[in-house]
Short mmCIF file of C-alpha atoms (C1' of nucleotides) in Angstrom, two decimals:
data_model
loop_
_atom_site.label_atom_id
_atom_site.label_comp_id
_atom_site.label_asym_id
_atom_site.label_seq_id
_atom_site.Cartn_x
_atom_site.Cartn_y
_atom_site.Cartn_z
CA UNK A 156 18.45 -25.00 12.00
CA UNK A 157 17.00 -24.60 8.57
CA UNK A 158 14.64 -21.72 9.67
CA UNK A 159 17.11 -19.62 11.56
CA UNK A 160 17.37 -16.20 10.01
CA UNK A 161 20.88 -15.50 8.89
CA UNK A 162 20.41 -11.77 8.83
CA UNK A 163 21.38 -9.76 11.88
CA UNK A 164 18.93 -7.86 14.02
CA UNK A 165 19.01 -4.92 16.34
CA UNK A 166 16.60 -2.46 17.96
CA UNK A 167 15.97 1.29 18.24
CA UNK A 168 14.54 1.07 21.76
CA UNK A 169 13.69 4.73 22.10
CA UNK A 170 17.00 5.99 20.70
CA UNK A 171 16.78 9.51 19.28
CA UNK A 172 18.34 8.47 15.98
CA UNK A 173 15.76 5.69 15.69
CA UNK A 174 12.90 8.11 16.17
CA UNK A 175 14.53 10.32 13.54
CA UNK A 176 14.58 7.45 11.07
CA UNK A 177 10.97 6.48 11.77
CA UNK A 178 9.90 10.09 11.34
CA UNK A 179 11.05 10.06 7.71
CA UNK A 180 8.71 7.21 6.80
CA UNK A 181 5.51 8.37 5.09
CA UNK A 182 3.41 5.81 6.92
CA UNK A 183 4.30 7.50 10.22
CA UNK A 184 3.71 11.01 8.98
CA UNK A 185 1.61 13.03 11.44
CA UNK A 186 2.46 10.91 14.43
CA UNK A 187 3.48 12.58 17.69
CA UNK A 188 6.87 12.22 19.32
CA UNK A 189 5.33 9.92 21.93
CA UNK A 190 3.80 7.70 19.28
CA UNK A 191 7.08 7.54 17.35
CA UNK A 192 8.88 6.58 20.56
CA UNK A 193 6.38 3.78 21.17
CA UNK A 194 7.01 2.61 17.61
CA UNK A 195 10.75 2.61 18.19
CA UNK A 196 10.30 0.05 20.97
CA UNK A 197 8.29 -2.21 18.66
CA UNK A 198 10.57 -1.94 15.63
CA UNK A 199 13.14 -4.64 14.83
CA UNK A 200 15.94 -3.78 12.43
CA UNK A 201 17.15 -6.54 10.14
CA UNK A 202 19.98 -6.61 7.60
CA UNK A 203 19.72 -8.75 4.47
CA UNK A 204 22.33 -9.69 1.91
CA UNK A 205 21.76 -9.46 -1.84
CA UNK A 206 19.64 -12.42 -2.92
CA UNK A 207 18.48 -13.23 0.58
CA UNK A 208 14.80 -14.11 0.99
CA UNK A 209 12.80 -11.86 3.32
CA UNK A 210 9.66 -13.99 3.29
CA UNK A 211 8.13 -16.77 1.19
CA UNK A 212 4.73 -16.92 -0.48
CA UNK A 213 2.44 -19.10 1.60
CA UNK A 214 4.32 -18.58 4.84
CA UNK A 215 2.36 -17.18 7.75
CA UNK A 216 2.30 -13.37 7.71
CA UNK A 217 3.91 -12.12 10.87
CA UNK A 218 4.16 -8.35 10.57
CA UNK A 219 4.79 -5.36 8.38
CA UNK A 220 8.12 -4.62 6.70
CA UNK A 221 9.63 -1.26 5.77
CA UNK A 222 12.66 -0.65 3.57
CA UNK A 223 15.20 1.50 5.42
CA UNK A 224 18.08 1.10 2.96
CA UNK A 225 18.61 -0.84 -0.24
CA UNK A 226 16.04 -2.33 -2.58
CA UNK A 227 13.75 -5.35 -2.47
CA UNK A 228 11.34 -7.08 -4.83
CA UNK A 229 8.00 -8.70 -4.14
CA UNK A 230 7.26 -11.46 -6.63
CA UNK A 231 5.40 -14.63 -7.54
CA UNK A 232 6.78 -17.70 -9.27
CA UNK A 233 5.04 -20.06 -11.65
CA UNK A 234 5.34 -23.82 -11.28
CA UNK A 235 8.02 -23.90 -13.96
CA UNK A 236 10.06 -21.17 -12.34
CA UNK A 237 8.99 -18.08 -14.26
CA UNK A 238 8.90 -14.97 -12.14
CA UNK A 239 6.46 -12.07 -12.13
CA UNK A 240 7.66 -9.14 -10.04
CA UNK A 241 4.77 -7.29 -8.38
CA UNK A 242 6.82 -4.44 -6.91
CA UNK A 243 10.33 -3.18 -6.54
CA UNK A 244 10.70 -1.02 -3.42
CA UNK A 245 13.34 1.33 -2.04
CA UNK A 246 13.69 3.28 1.20
CA UNK A 247 10.50 4.38 2.96
CA UNK A 248 8.22 1.82 1.34
CA UNK A 249 6.19 -0.74 3.23
CA UNK A 250 5.48 -4.29 2.14
CA UNK A 251 4.21 -7.58 3.46
CA UNK A 252 1.12 -6.04 5.04
CA UNK A 253 -1.67 -8.04 3.37
CA UNK A 254 -1.72 -10.85 5.97
CA UNK A 255 -1.48 -8.37 8.84
CA UNK A 256 -5.06 -7.23 8.41
CA UNK A 257 -6.62 -10.16 6.62
CA UNK A 258 -4.85 -13.04 8.31
CA UNK A 259 -3.82 -15.97 6.16
CA UNK A 260 -0.43 -16.16 4.50
CA UNK A 261 1.87 -14.05 2.38
CA UNK A 262 0.39 -13.86 -1.14
CA UNK A 263 3.86 -13.41 -2.62
CA UNK A 264 7.56 -13.75 -1.79
CA UNK A 265 10.14 -11.08 -1.12
CA UNK A 266 13.90 -10.88 -1.68
CA UNK A 267 16.66 -8.30 -1.25
CA UNK A 268 17.98 -7.11 -4.62
CA UNK A 269 21.04 -5.61 -2.99
CA UNK A 270 22.24 -5.35 0.63
CA UNK A 271 19.16 -4.04 2.44
CA UNK A 272 18.21 -2.72 5.86
CA UNK A 273 14.63 -3.58 6.79
CA UNK A 274 12.49 -2.40 9.69
CA UNK A 275 10.07 -5.07 10.91
CA UNK A 276 6.98 -4.40 13.05
CA UNK A 277 5.44 -7.51 14.62
CA UNK A 278 1.81 -7.95 13.75
CA UNK A 279 0.08 -7.97 17.14
CA UNK A 280 1.93 -4.94 18.45
CA UNK A 281 1.37 -3.04 15.21
CA UNK A 282 -2.35 -3.82 15.08
CA UNK A 283 -2.68 -2.67 18.69
CA UNK A 284 -0.95 0.58 17.82
CA UNK A 285 -3.20 1.17 14.80
CA UNK A 286 -6.32 0.68 16.91
CA UNK A 287 -5.09 3.32 19.35
CA UNK A 288 -3.71 5.72 16.74
CA UNK A 289 -6.34 6.78 14.18
CA UNK A 290 -3.80 8.82 12.19
CA UNK A 291 -1.73 5.68 11.67
CA UNK A 292 -4.82 3.80 10.55
CA UNK A 293 -5.65 6.49 8.01
CA UNK A 294 -2.07 6.49 6.73
CA UNK A 295 -2.23 2.71 6.36
CA UNK A 296 -5.51 3.00 4.44
CA UNK A 297 -3.86 5.55 2.15
CA UNK A 298 -0.89 3.22 1.67
CA UNK A 299 -3.03 0.23 0.72
CA UNK A 300 -5.13 2.41 -1.58
CA UNK A 301 -2.02 3.59 -3.40
CA UNK A 302 -0.96 -0.03 -3.76
CA UNK A 303 -4.37 -0.92 -5.22
CA UNK A 304 -4.10 1.88 -7.74
CA UNK A 305 -0.65 0.67 -8.78
CA UNK A 306 -2.03 -2.82 -9.30
CA UNK A 307 -4.84 -1.57 -11.53
CA UNK A 308 -2.21 0.10 -13.70
CA UNK A 309 -0.17 -3.11 -13.79
CA UNK A 310 -3.18 -5.25 -14.74
CA UNK A 311 -4.13 -2.75 -17.42
CA UNK A 312 -0.59 -2.84 -18.78
CA UNK A 313 -0.32 -6.64 -18.78
CA UNK A 314 -3.70 -7.14 -20.39
CA UNK A 315 -4.25 -4.19 -22.66
CA UNK A 316 -0.78 -3.10 -23.72
CA UNK A 317 1.87 -4.74 -25.85
CA UNK A 318 5.48 -4.91 -24.69
CA UNK A 319 6.76 -1.70 -26.37
CA UNK A 320 4.00 0.31 -24.68
CA UNK A 321 4.74 -1.26 -21.30
CA UNK A 322 8.44 -0.50 -21.61
CA UNK A 323 7.80 3.09 -22.67
CA UNK A 324 5.39 3.54 -19.74
CA UNK A 325 8.00 2.16 -17.35
CA UNK A 326 10.63 4.62 -18.55
CA UNK A 327 8.20 7.52 -18.18
CA UNK A 328 7.31 6.44 -14.66
CA UNK A 329 11.01 6.18 -13.81
CA UNK A 330 11.56 9.66 -15.21
CA UNK A 331 8.86 11.08 -12.94
CA UNK A 332 10.18 9.21 -9.90
CA UNK A 333 13.75 10.34 -10.56
CA UNK A 334 12.62 13.92 -11.32
CA UNK A 335 14.58 13.90 -14.54
CA UNK A 336 13.01 14.41 -17.98
CA UNK A 337 16.20 13.81 -19.92
CA UNK A 338 17.82 10.80 -18.36
CA UNK A 339 16.91 7.86 -16.16
CA UNK A 340 18.97 5.24 -14.40
CA UNK A 341 17.65 1.68 -14.28
CA UNK A 342 17.42 0.69 -10.58
CA UNK A 343 17.34 -3.03 -11.46
CA UNK A 344 18.96 -5.29 -14.04
CA UNK A 345 17.34 -5.66 -17.44
CA UNK A 346 16.53 -9.27 -16.62
CA UNK A 347 14.66 -8.15 -13.50
CA UNK A 348 12.99 -5.39 -15.52
CA UNK A 349 11.69 -7.99 -17.96
CA UNK A 350 10.15 -9.88 -15.03
CA UNK A 351 8.51 -6.67 -13.78
CA UNK A 352 6.83 -5.68 -17.04
CA UNK A 353 5.97 -9.22 -18.12
CA UNK A 354 8.37 -10.12 -20.91
CA UNK A 355 11.83 -11.66 -21.47
CA UNK A 356 15.40 -10.27 -21.47
CA UNK A 357 15.68 -10.92 -25.22
CA UNK A 358 12.55 -8.87 -25.89
CA UNK A 359 13.79 -6.01 -23.66
CA UNK A 360 17.02 -5.95 -25.70
CA UNK A 361 15.18 -5.90 -29.01
CA UNK A 362 12.77 -3.18 -27.88
CA UNK A 363 15.54 -0.95 -26.53
CA UNK A 364 17.32 -1.30 -29.85
CA UNK A 365 14.19 -0.47 -31.85
CA UNK A 366 13.39 2.49 -29.62
CA UNK A 367 16.99 3.68 -30.06
CA UNK A 368 16.80 3.29 -33.83
CA UNK A 369 13.55 5.27 -33.80
CA UNK A 370 15.28 8.14 -31.99
CA UNK A 371 13.19 7.87 -28.84
CA UNK A 372 16.01 6.95 -26.46
CA UNK A 373 19.73 6.19 -26.24
CA UNK A 374 20.80 3.30 -24.05
CA UNK A 375 24.13 3.25 -22.19
CA UNK A 376 24.11 0.01 -20.19
CA UNK A 377 21.98 1.05 -17.18
CA UNK A 378 21.47 4.69 -18.11
CA UNK A 379 18.77 5.69 -20.56
CA UNK A 380 18.79 9.07 -22.23
CA UNK A 381 15.30 10.20 -23.23
CA UNK A 382 15.58 11.89 -26.63
CA UNK A 383 11.91 12.16 -27.60
CA UNK A 384 9.67 12.30 -24.54
CA UNK A 385 6.52 13.02 -26.55
CA UNK A 386 7.27 10.09 -28.82
CA UNK A 387 7.77 7.86 -25.79
CA UNK A 388 4.45 9.06 -24.38
CA UNK A 389 2.69 8.27 -27.61
CA UNK A 390 4.29 4.83 -27.71
CA UNK A 391 3.18 4.15 -24.13
CA UNK A 392 -0.40 4.93 -25.11
CA UNK A 393 -0.78 3.55 -28.62
CA UNK A 394 1.63 0.70 -28.32
CA UNK A 395 3.12 0.57 -31.78
CA UNK A 396 6.72 1.17 -32.67
CA UNK B 145 -27.34 18.66 -17.74
CA UNK B 146 -24.88 16.17 -18.94
CA UNK B 147 -23.88 15.12 -15.35
CA UNK B 148 -27.28 14.57 -13.91
CA UNK B 149 -27.61 11.06 -12.60
CA UNK B 150 -30.52 9.23 -14.14
CA UNK B 151 -30.76 6.65 -11.39
CA UNK B 152 -33.14 7.21 -8.51
CA UNK B 153 -32.06 7.76 -4.92
CA UNK B 154 -33.50 7.33 -1.48
CA UNK B 155 -32.34 7.13 2.13
CA UNK B 156 -32.51 4.80 5.15
CA UNK B 157 -32.51 7.67 7.68
CA UNK B 158 -32.48 5.48 10.77
CA UNK B 159 -35.15 3.08 9.51
CA UNK B 160 -35.01 -0.33 11.20
CA UNK B 161 -35.01 -2.17 7.88
CA UNK B 162 -32.06 -0.03 6.75
CA UNK B 163 -30.07 -0.92 9.84
CA UNK B 164 -30.90 -4.56 9.14
CA UNK B 165 -29.54 -4.29 5.63
CA UNK B 166 -26.36 -2.53 6.76
CA UNK B 167 -25.84 -5.16 9.42
CA UNK B 168 -25.48 -7.86 6.75
CA UNK B 169 -22.53 -6.12 5.11
CA UNK B 170 -19.16 -7.61 6.12
CA UNK B 171 -17.53 -4.21 6.26
CA UNK B 172 -19.87 -3.22 9.10
CA UNK B 173 -19.46 -6.44 11.02
CA UNK B 174 -18.82 -5.81 14.72
CA UNK B 175 -20.40 -2.36 14.74
CA UNK B 176 -22.83 -1.44 17.50
CA UNK B 177 -26.49 -0.61 16.93
CA UNK B 178 -25.67 3.07 17.51
CA UNK B 179 -22.91 3.00 14.92
CA UNK B 180 -25.14 1.26 12.40
CA UNK B 181 -27.82 3.86 12.98
CA UNK B 182 -25.32 6.65 12.36
CA UNK B 183 -24.35 4.89 9.13
CA UNK B 184 -27.97 4.68 8.06
CA UNK B 185 -28.20 8.48 8.14
CA UNK B 186 -25.11 8.78 5.94
CA UNK B 187 -26.09 6.11 3.39
CA UNK B 188 -27.64 7.00 0.04
CA UNK B 189 -29.43 4.28 -1.88
CA UNK B 190 -29.22 4.42 -5.67
CA UNK B 191 -30.82 2.23 -8.34
CA UNK B 192 -29.02 1.59 -11.65
CA UNK B 193 -30.26 0.02 -14.86
CA UNK B 194 -28.36 -2.65 -16.76
CA UNK B 195 -25.52 -0.98 -18.65
CA UNK B 196 -25.66 2.23 -16.64
CA UNK B 197 -22.32 3.70 -15.56
CA UNK B 198 -21.78 4.09 -11.83
CA UNK B 199 -18.56 6.07 -12.13
CA UNK B 200 -15.90 6.78 -14.75
CA UNK B 201 -12.16 6.31 -14.57
CA UNK B 202 -10.49 9.65 -13.95
CA UNK B 203 -13.52 11.25 -12.34
CA UNK B 204 -13.09 12.58 -8.84
CA UNK B 205 -13.63 9.91 -6.18
CA UNK B 206 -16.52 10.97 -4.01
CA UNK B 207 -17.25 8.10 -1.66
CA UNK B 208 -17.50 4.39 -1.16
CA UNK B 209 -20.01 2.14 -2.94
CA UNK B 210 -21.58 -1.09 -1.76
CA UNK B 211 -23.61 -3.54 -3.82
CA UNK B 212 -26.97 -4.18 -2.18
CA UNK B 213 -28.60 -6.09 -5.05
CA UNK B 214 -27.54 -7.07 -8.56
CA UNK B 215 -24.07 -7.21 -10.02
CA UNK B 216 -21.53 -4.66 -11.17
CA UNK B 217 -18.15 -4.69 -12.90
CA UNK B 218 -15.11 -2.54 -12.32
CA UNK B 219 -13.01 -2.21 -15.46
CA UNK B 220 -10.46 -0.34 -17.52
CA UNK B 221 -10.55 0.41 -21.24
CA UNK B 222 -7.65 0.67 -23.67
CA UNK B 223 -7.45 3.50 -26.18
CA UNK B 224 -8.85 1.26 -28.89
CA UNK B 225 -11.78 0.16 -26.76
CA UNK B 226 -10.60 -3.15 -25.39
CA UNK B 227 -11.83 -3.85 -21.89
CA UNK B 228 -10.10 -5.47 -18.94
CA UNK B 229 -12.46 -6.26 -16.09
CA UNK B 230 -10.78 -5.93 -12.69
CA UNK B 231 -13.69 -7.23 -10.60
CA UNK B 232 -17.24 -8.43 -10.84
CA UNK B 233 -19.12 -7.84 -7.57
CA UNK B 234 -22.40 -8.97 -6.10
CA UNK B 235 -24.30 -8.11 -2.92
CA UNK B 236 -22.25 -7.13 0.13
CA UNK B 237 -19.15 -6.10 -1.77
CA UNK B 238 -17.58 -2.65 -1.60
CA UNK B 239 -15.93 -0.83 -4.48
CA UNK B 240 -14.72 2.60 -5.46
CA UNK B 241 -12.78 3.14 -2.24
CA UNK B 242 -9.27 3.85 -3.59
CA UNK B 243 -9.74 7.63 -3.94
CA UNK B 244 -11.47 7.86 -0.57
CA UNK B 245 -8.23 7.35 1.34
CA UNK B 246 -5.66 8.42 -1.20
CA UNK B 247 -7.41 11.29 -2.84
CA UNK B 248 -7.07 11.68 -6.60
CA UNK B 249 -9.48 10.09 -9.04
CA UNK B 250 -11.11 6.75 -9.73
CA UNK B 251 -8.44 4.41 -11.18
CA UNK B 252 -11.13 2.49 -13.07
CA UNK B 253 -14.75 2.70 -14.23
CA UNK B 254 -17.81 0.88 -12.95
CA UNK B 255 -21.04 -0.26 -14.60
CA UNK B 256 -24.15 -2.21 -13.62
CA UNK B 257 -24.27 -5.62 -15.34
CA UNK B 258 -27.92 -6.01 -14.49
CA UNK B 259 -30.43 -3.85 -12.57
CA UNK B 260 -28.53 -3.03 -9.36
CA UNK B 261 -29.18 -1.42 -6.01
CA UNK B 262 -26.13 0.42 -4.67
CA UNK B 263 -25.49 1.98 -1.25
CA UNK B 264 -23.29 5.08 -1.45
CA UNK B 265 -21.41 6.60 1.51
CA UNK B 266 -20.09 10.12 0.88
CA UNK B 267 -16.39 10.45 1.44
CA UNK B 268 -16.10 13.09 4.17
CA UNK B 269 -18.79 11.59 6.36
CA UNK B 270 -17.37 8.09 5.92
CA UNK B 271 -13.79 9.17 6.72
CA UNK B 272 -15.07 10.92 9.83
CA UNK B 273 -16.86 7.76 10.91
CA UNK B 274 -13.75 5.64 10.35
CA UNK B 275 -11.66 7.95 12.48
CA UNK B 276 -14.12 7.59 15.36
CA UNK B 277 -14.78 3.87 14.90
CA UNK B 278 -11.59 1.78 15.12
CA UNK B 279 -13.48 -1.43 14.35
CA UNK B 280 -14.64 0.04 11.04
CA UNK B 281 -11.08 1.07 10.24
CA UNK B 282 -9.81 -2.43 10.89
CA UNK B 283 -12.59 -3.90 8.74
CA UNK B 284 -11.67 -1.49 5.96
CA UNK B 285 -8.00 -2.51 6.23
CA UNK B 286 -9.05 -6.16 5.99
CA UNK B 287 -11.19 -5.35 2.95
CA UNK B 288 -8.39 -3.56 1.09
CA UNK B 289 -5.96 -6.34 2.03
CA UNK B 290 -8.30 -8.95 0.54
CA UNK B 291 -8.54 -6.85 -2.60
CA UNK B 292 -4.73 -6.67 -2.81
CA UNK B 293 -4.48 -10.42 -2.48
CA UNK B 294 -7.03 -10.88 -5.29
CA UNK B 295 -4.99 -8.57 -7.50
CA UNK B 296 -1.79 -10.53 -6.92
CA UNK B 297 -3.63 -13.65 -8.08
CA UNK B 298 -4.91 -11.81 -11.14
CA UNK B 299 -1.47 -10.48 -12.06
CA UNK B 300 0.02 -13.93 -11.58
CA UNK B 301 -2.68 -15.39 -13.83
CA UNK B 302 -2.29 -12.80 -16.58
CA UNK B 303 1.47 -13.00 -16.62
CA UNK B 304 2.36 -16.56 -15.72
CA UNK B 305 -0.58 -18.62 -16.94
CA UNK B 306 -1.93 -19.38 -20.36
CA UNK B 307 -5.61 -19.07 -21.18
CA UNK B 308 -6.68 -22.68 -20.46
CA UNK B 309 -5.15 -22.47 -16.97
CA UNK B 310 -6.85 -19.13 -16.30
CA UNK B 311 -10.23 -20.49 -17.39
CA UNK B 312 -9.84 -23.63 -15.29
CA UNK B 313 -8.85 -21.51 -12.29
CA UNK B 314 -11.89 -19.31 -12.80
CA UNK B 315 -14.25 -22.31 -12.82
CA UNK B 316 -12.68 -23.68 -9.65
CA UNK B 317 -13.03 -20.31 -7.91
CA UNK B 318 -16.68 -20.15 -9.00
CA UNK B 319 -17.24 -23.65 -7.65
CA UNK B 320 -15.91 -22.62 -4.24
CA UNK B 321 -17.93 -19.41 -4.20
CA UNK B 322 -21.12 -21.24 -5.18
CA UNK B 323 -20.40 -24.10 -2.74
CA UNK B 324 -20.94 -26.65 -5.46
CA UNK B 325 -18.29 -29.13 -6.57
CA UNK B 326 -20.36 -30.59 -9.38
CA UNK B 327 -21.91 -27.65 -11.18
CA UNK B 328 -21.44 -23.93 -11.53
CA UNK B 329 -23.52 -21.20 -13.07
CA UNK B 330 -21.76 -18.40 -14.97
CA UNK B 331 -22.79 -15.11 -13.33
CA UNK B 332 -21.77 -13.12 -16.41
CA UNK B 333 -21.88 -13.60 -20.17
CA UNK B 334 -19.04 -15.45 -21.88
CA UNK B 335 -18.03 -12.21 -23.57
CA UNK B 336 -17.67 -10.52 -20.17
CA UNK B 337 -15.85 -13.58 -18.84
CA UNK B 338 -13.29 -13.25 -21.64
CA UNK B 339 -12.70 -9.64 -20.58
CA UNK B 340 -12.22 -10.76 -16.97
CA UNK B 341 -9.62 -13.43 -17.61
CA UNK B 342 -7.84 -11.57 -20.41
CA UNK B 343 -8.79 -13.27 -23.65
CA UNK B 344 -11.47 -13.16 -26.39
CA UNK B 345 -14.95 -14.71 -26.78
CA UNK B 346 -13.67 -16.91 -29.62
CA UNK B 347 -10.91 -18.29 -27.41
CA UNK B 348 -13.36 -18.94 -24.53
CA UNK B 349 -15.53 -20.94 -26.95
CA UNK B 350 -12.63 -22.96 -28.24
CA UNK B 351 -11.31 -23.68 -24.73
CA UNK B 352 -14.71 -24.75 -23.42
CA UNK B 353 -15.00 -27.14 -26.37
CA UNK B 354 -11.53 -28.58 -25.80
CA UNK B 355 -12.16 -28.97 -22.09
CA UNK B 356 -15.46 -30.69 -22.91
CA UNK B 357 -13.78 -33.02 -25.39
CA UNK B 358 -11.17 -33.85 -22.73
CA UNK B 359 -13.92 -34.89 -20.32
CA UNK B 360 -13.18 -32.16 -17.78
CA UNK B 361 -16.52 -30.32 -18.06
CA UNK B 362 -19.84 -30.26 -19.89
CA UNK B 363 -21.17 -26.89 -20.99
CA UNK B 364 -24.89 -26.10 -21.20
CA UNK B 365 -25.11 -22.43 -22.22
CA UNK B 366 -24.50 -20.70 -18.85
CA UNK B 367 -24.30 -23.83 -16.68
CA UNK B 368 -21.07 -25.79 -16.44
CA UNK B 369 -21.02 -29.32 -15.10
CA UNK B 370 -17.65 -30.23 -13.56
CA UNK B 371 -16.88 -33.82 -14.56
CA UNK B 372 -13.23 -34.07 -13.55
CA UNK B 373 -12.39 -31.68 -10.73
CA UNK B 374 -8.87 -33.06 -10.25
CA UNK B 375 -8.21 -32.70 -13.94
CA UNK B 376 -9.44 -29.13 -13.83
CA UNK B 377 -7.15 -28.44 -10.88
CA UNK B 378 -4.18 -29.84 -12.73
CA UNK B 379 -5.02 -27.78 -15.79
CA UNK B 380 -5.29 -24.63 -13.65
CA UNK B 381 -1.79 -25.26 -12.34
CA UNK B 382 0.12 -26.69 -15.27
CA UNK B 383 -1.70 -24.88 -18.01
CA UNK B 384 -1.65 -27.41 -20.79
CA UNK B 385 -4.72 -29.04 -22.30
"C1'" DA C 78 -45.59 -15.46 -31.91
"C1'" DT C 79 -42.23 -12.76 -34.10
"C1'" DA C 80 -38.60 -9.46 -34.95
"C1'" DA C 81 -34.61 -7.41 -33.24
"C1'" DA C 82 -30.69 -7.42 -30.51
"C1'" DA C 83 -27.26 -9.68 -28.11
"C1'" DC C 84 -24.44 -13.47 -27.69
"C1'" DC C 85 -21.82 -17.48 -29.25
"C1'" DT C 86 -19.41 -20.70 -32.41
"C1'" DT C 87 -16.51 -22.05 -36.18
"C1'" DG C 88 -13.04 -21.55 -39.86
"C1'" DA C 89 -9.08 -19.37 -41.85
"C1'" DT C 90 -5.21 -16.42 -41.43
"C1'" DC C 91 -1.90 -13.55 -39.18
"C1'" DT C 92 1.36 -11.90 -35.65
"C1'" DG C 93 3.84 -10.42 -31.43
"C1'" DA C 94 6.75 -12.30 -28.69
"C1'" DA C 95 8.45 -16.63 -26.50
"C1'" DT C 96 11.89 -20.11 -26.89
"C1'" DC C 97 16.28 -21.98 -27.95
"C1'" DA C 98 21.02 -21.49 -29.13
"C1'" DA C 99 25.25 -19.19 -29.17
"C1'" DG C 100 28.37 -15.83 -28.33
"C1'" DA C 101 29.65 -11.08 -26.53
"C1'" DC C 102 30.05 -7.88 -22.72
"C1'" DA C 103 30.26 -6.29 -17.87
"C1'" DC C 104 31.20 -7.08 -13.20
"C1'" DT C 105 33.21 -9.45 -9.21
"C1'" DA C 106 36.54 -12.05 -6.68
"C1'" DC C 107 41.12 -13.24 -6.02
"C1'" DG D 51 45.62 -8.69 -14.35
"C1'" DT D 52 42.91 -12.72 -14.87
"C1'" DA D 53 39.41 -16.21 -14.25
"C1'" DG D 54 34.84 -16.97 -13.17
"C1'" DT D 55 30.19 -15.48 -12.96
"C1'" DG D 56 26.41 -12.86 -14.24
"C1'" DT D 57 24.17 -10.19 -17.69
"C1'" DC D 58 23.04 -8.92 -22.30
"C1'" DT D 59 22.57 -9.26 -27.39
"C1'" DT D 60 21.58 -11.40 -31.75
"C1'" DG D 61 19.71 -14.89 -34.95
"C1'" DA D 62 16.51 -18.44 -36.14
"C1'" DT D 63 12.37 -20.84 -35.25
"C1'" DT D 64 7.98 -21.81 -33.14
"C1'" DC D 65 3.45 -21.02 -31.43
"C1'" DA D 66 -0.59 -19.42 -28.45
"C1'" DG D 67 -3.97 -16.89 -29.32
"C1'" DA D 68 -5.65 -12.57 -31.67
"C1'" DT D 69 -8.13 -10.96 -35.64
"C1'" DC D 70 -11.44 -11.15 -39.25
"C1'" DA D 71 -15.42 -13.08 -41.40
"C1'" DA D 72 -19.61 -15.42 -41.42
"C1'" DG D 73 -23.30 -17.72 -39.76
"C1'" DG D 74 -25.94 -19.95 -35.82
"C1'" DT D 75 -28.25 -19.64 -31.22
"C1'" DT D 76 -30.32 -17.40 -27.32
"C1'" DT D 77 -32.58 -13.71 -25.13
"C1'" DT D 78 -35.36 -9.65 -25.03
"C1'" DA D 79 -38.91 -6.54 -26.48
"C1'" DT D 80 -43.21 -5.92 -28.57
#
DNA sequence: ATAAAACCTTGATCTGAATCAAGACACTAC
DNA sequence: GTAGTGTCTTGATTCAGATCAAGGTTTTAT
């Protein structure tokens, strides 16, 4: 029927390789082998195709999701179809957890940006585990806190910074995440990037060109060479090209 | 010295009236009398004057704060002094908790908007309590989840809605919070309101006038009469006056 | 009651970036 | 290798709302 998930599912069910995978996830850091094994019986593995929806805003929240492979976006849409991306996540990251602890529905939608493997933990079982595993609860609190901090930065950017500053800040963040001061690789298309930092593809193009002309960067399709890191930093703070 | 707090402090220390106050706070809902008593020994009461800073962005996070009386704002400033308010909170609300679970520093600043009584719970003692009180941990997770949901709404508003829609949405939210469909009272000045919804005092004035002329509302200084709730709803969704 | 401070309103002007259109470039499927 | 699809770039135009200035109103302190 219309609601049947098209993506395939399978289970770890105590398998050693499953426990190994779960062990690499920051949320489960500090958990014992027993606890990880319990988790492996709860976990459902799902595979999504590029462009496939993982959940829709307003649908009932049913559990917590973790990216195992690939990349996903969490986003909201306006009534006339404009998209604001809240997060783009890769392996190890959790998402979809707001309704787990607060009830109600998903506050945003999620979609696979490329073929993605997702680990799903059903709500009731996960909440039960958290209650009996204080370390997991503390990790979850840390996770949500990090998310809150990220949102304050995003609100600050959207409200207090102009587009050039937001783009410069994004490139600097990417540079830190990719541990590379000289060159970064865009993990998403420029159109998706424009929806993440709150602008349009045309504006991204114009800003990249201006930043190139100013000697700050050199753009090669999806690879950006950082030529003047200090200049980029200054642009991310003051805003003016 | 420069860091001495000017606000006065006192303690509940097991007092019955203190336990009564703590019992009214949603975060402590479901806690036993013993647990509430333990909390009362941890809690520090502080009084702030209007305009007094509670904490500064970038300072080391030292604990969790709860509004007992009055009203506070949590905000960020740009380099040229523009302010974006993240939250305005009244009695019962918690704030300042991001660094408690994630370490690092306060991601934003906080200030009393009027004389305010604040309950402060030092970090180490609070974390210890959470570890030994699963119900408190679950309440905290629910609290942070609610905060995350609020932020997604704020990001959606800032990025996908124009100012008239944001103002209409704010009035509708106020109406729900104040349980009054016909009239709302602005809890903050119009200048502060402009910093909350991401615009300027001049624009707030112009929008209120236009909305008044369109028969949606009638403004009397800090009291707003809602004349066309459906119209306001439509404006909050479609955006166009 | 009055002065000072804080807040708000109105008018005029400016601007960053969205929108629309059109075409070029890159990638994918066959 | 080629056609189709998706993505990106460039030019021209428009506009929502910011900025600046000035004066009015409300609130607070004495």
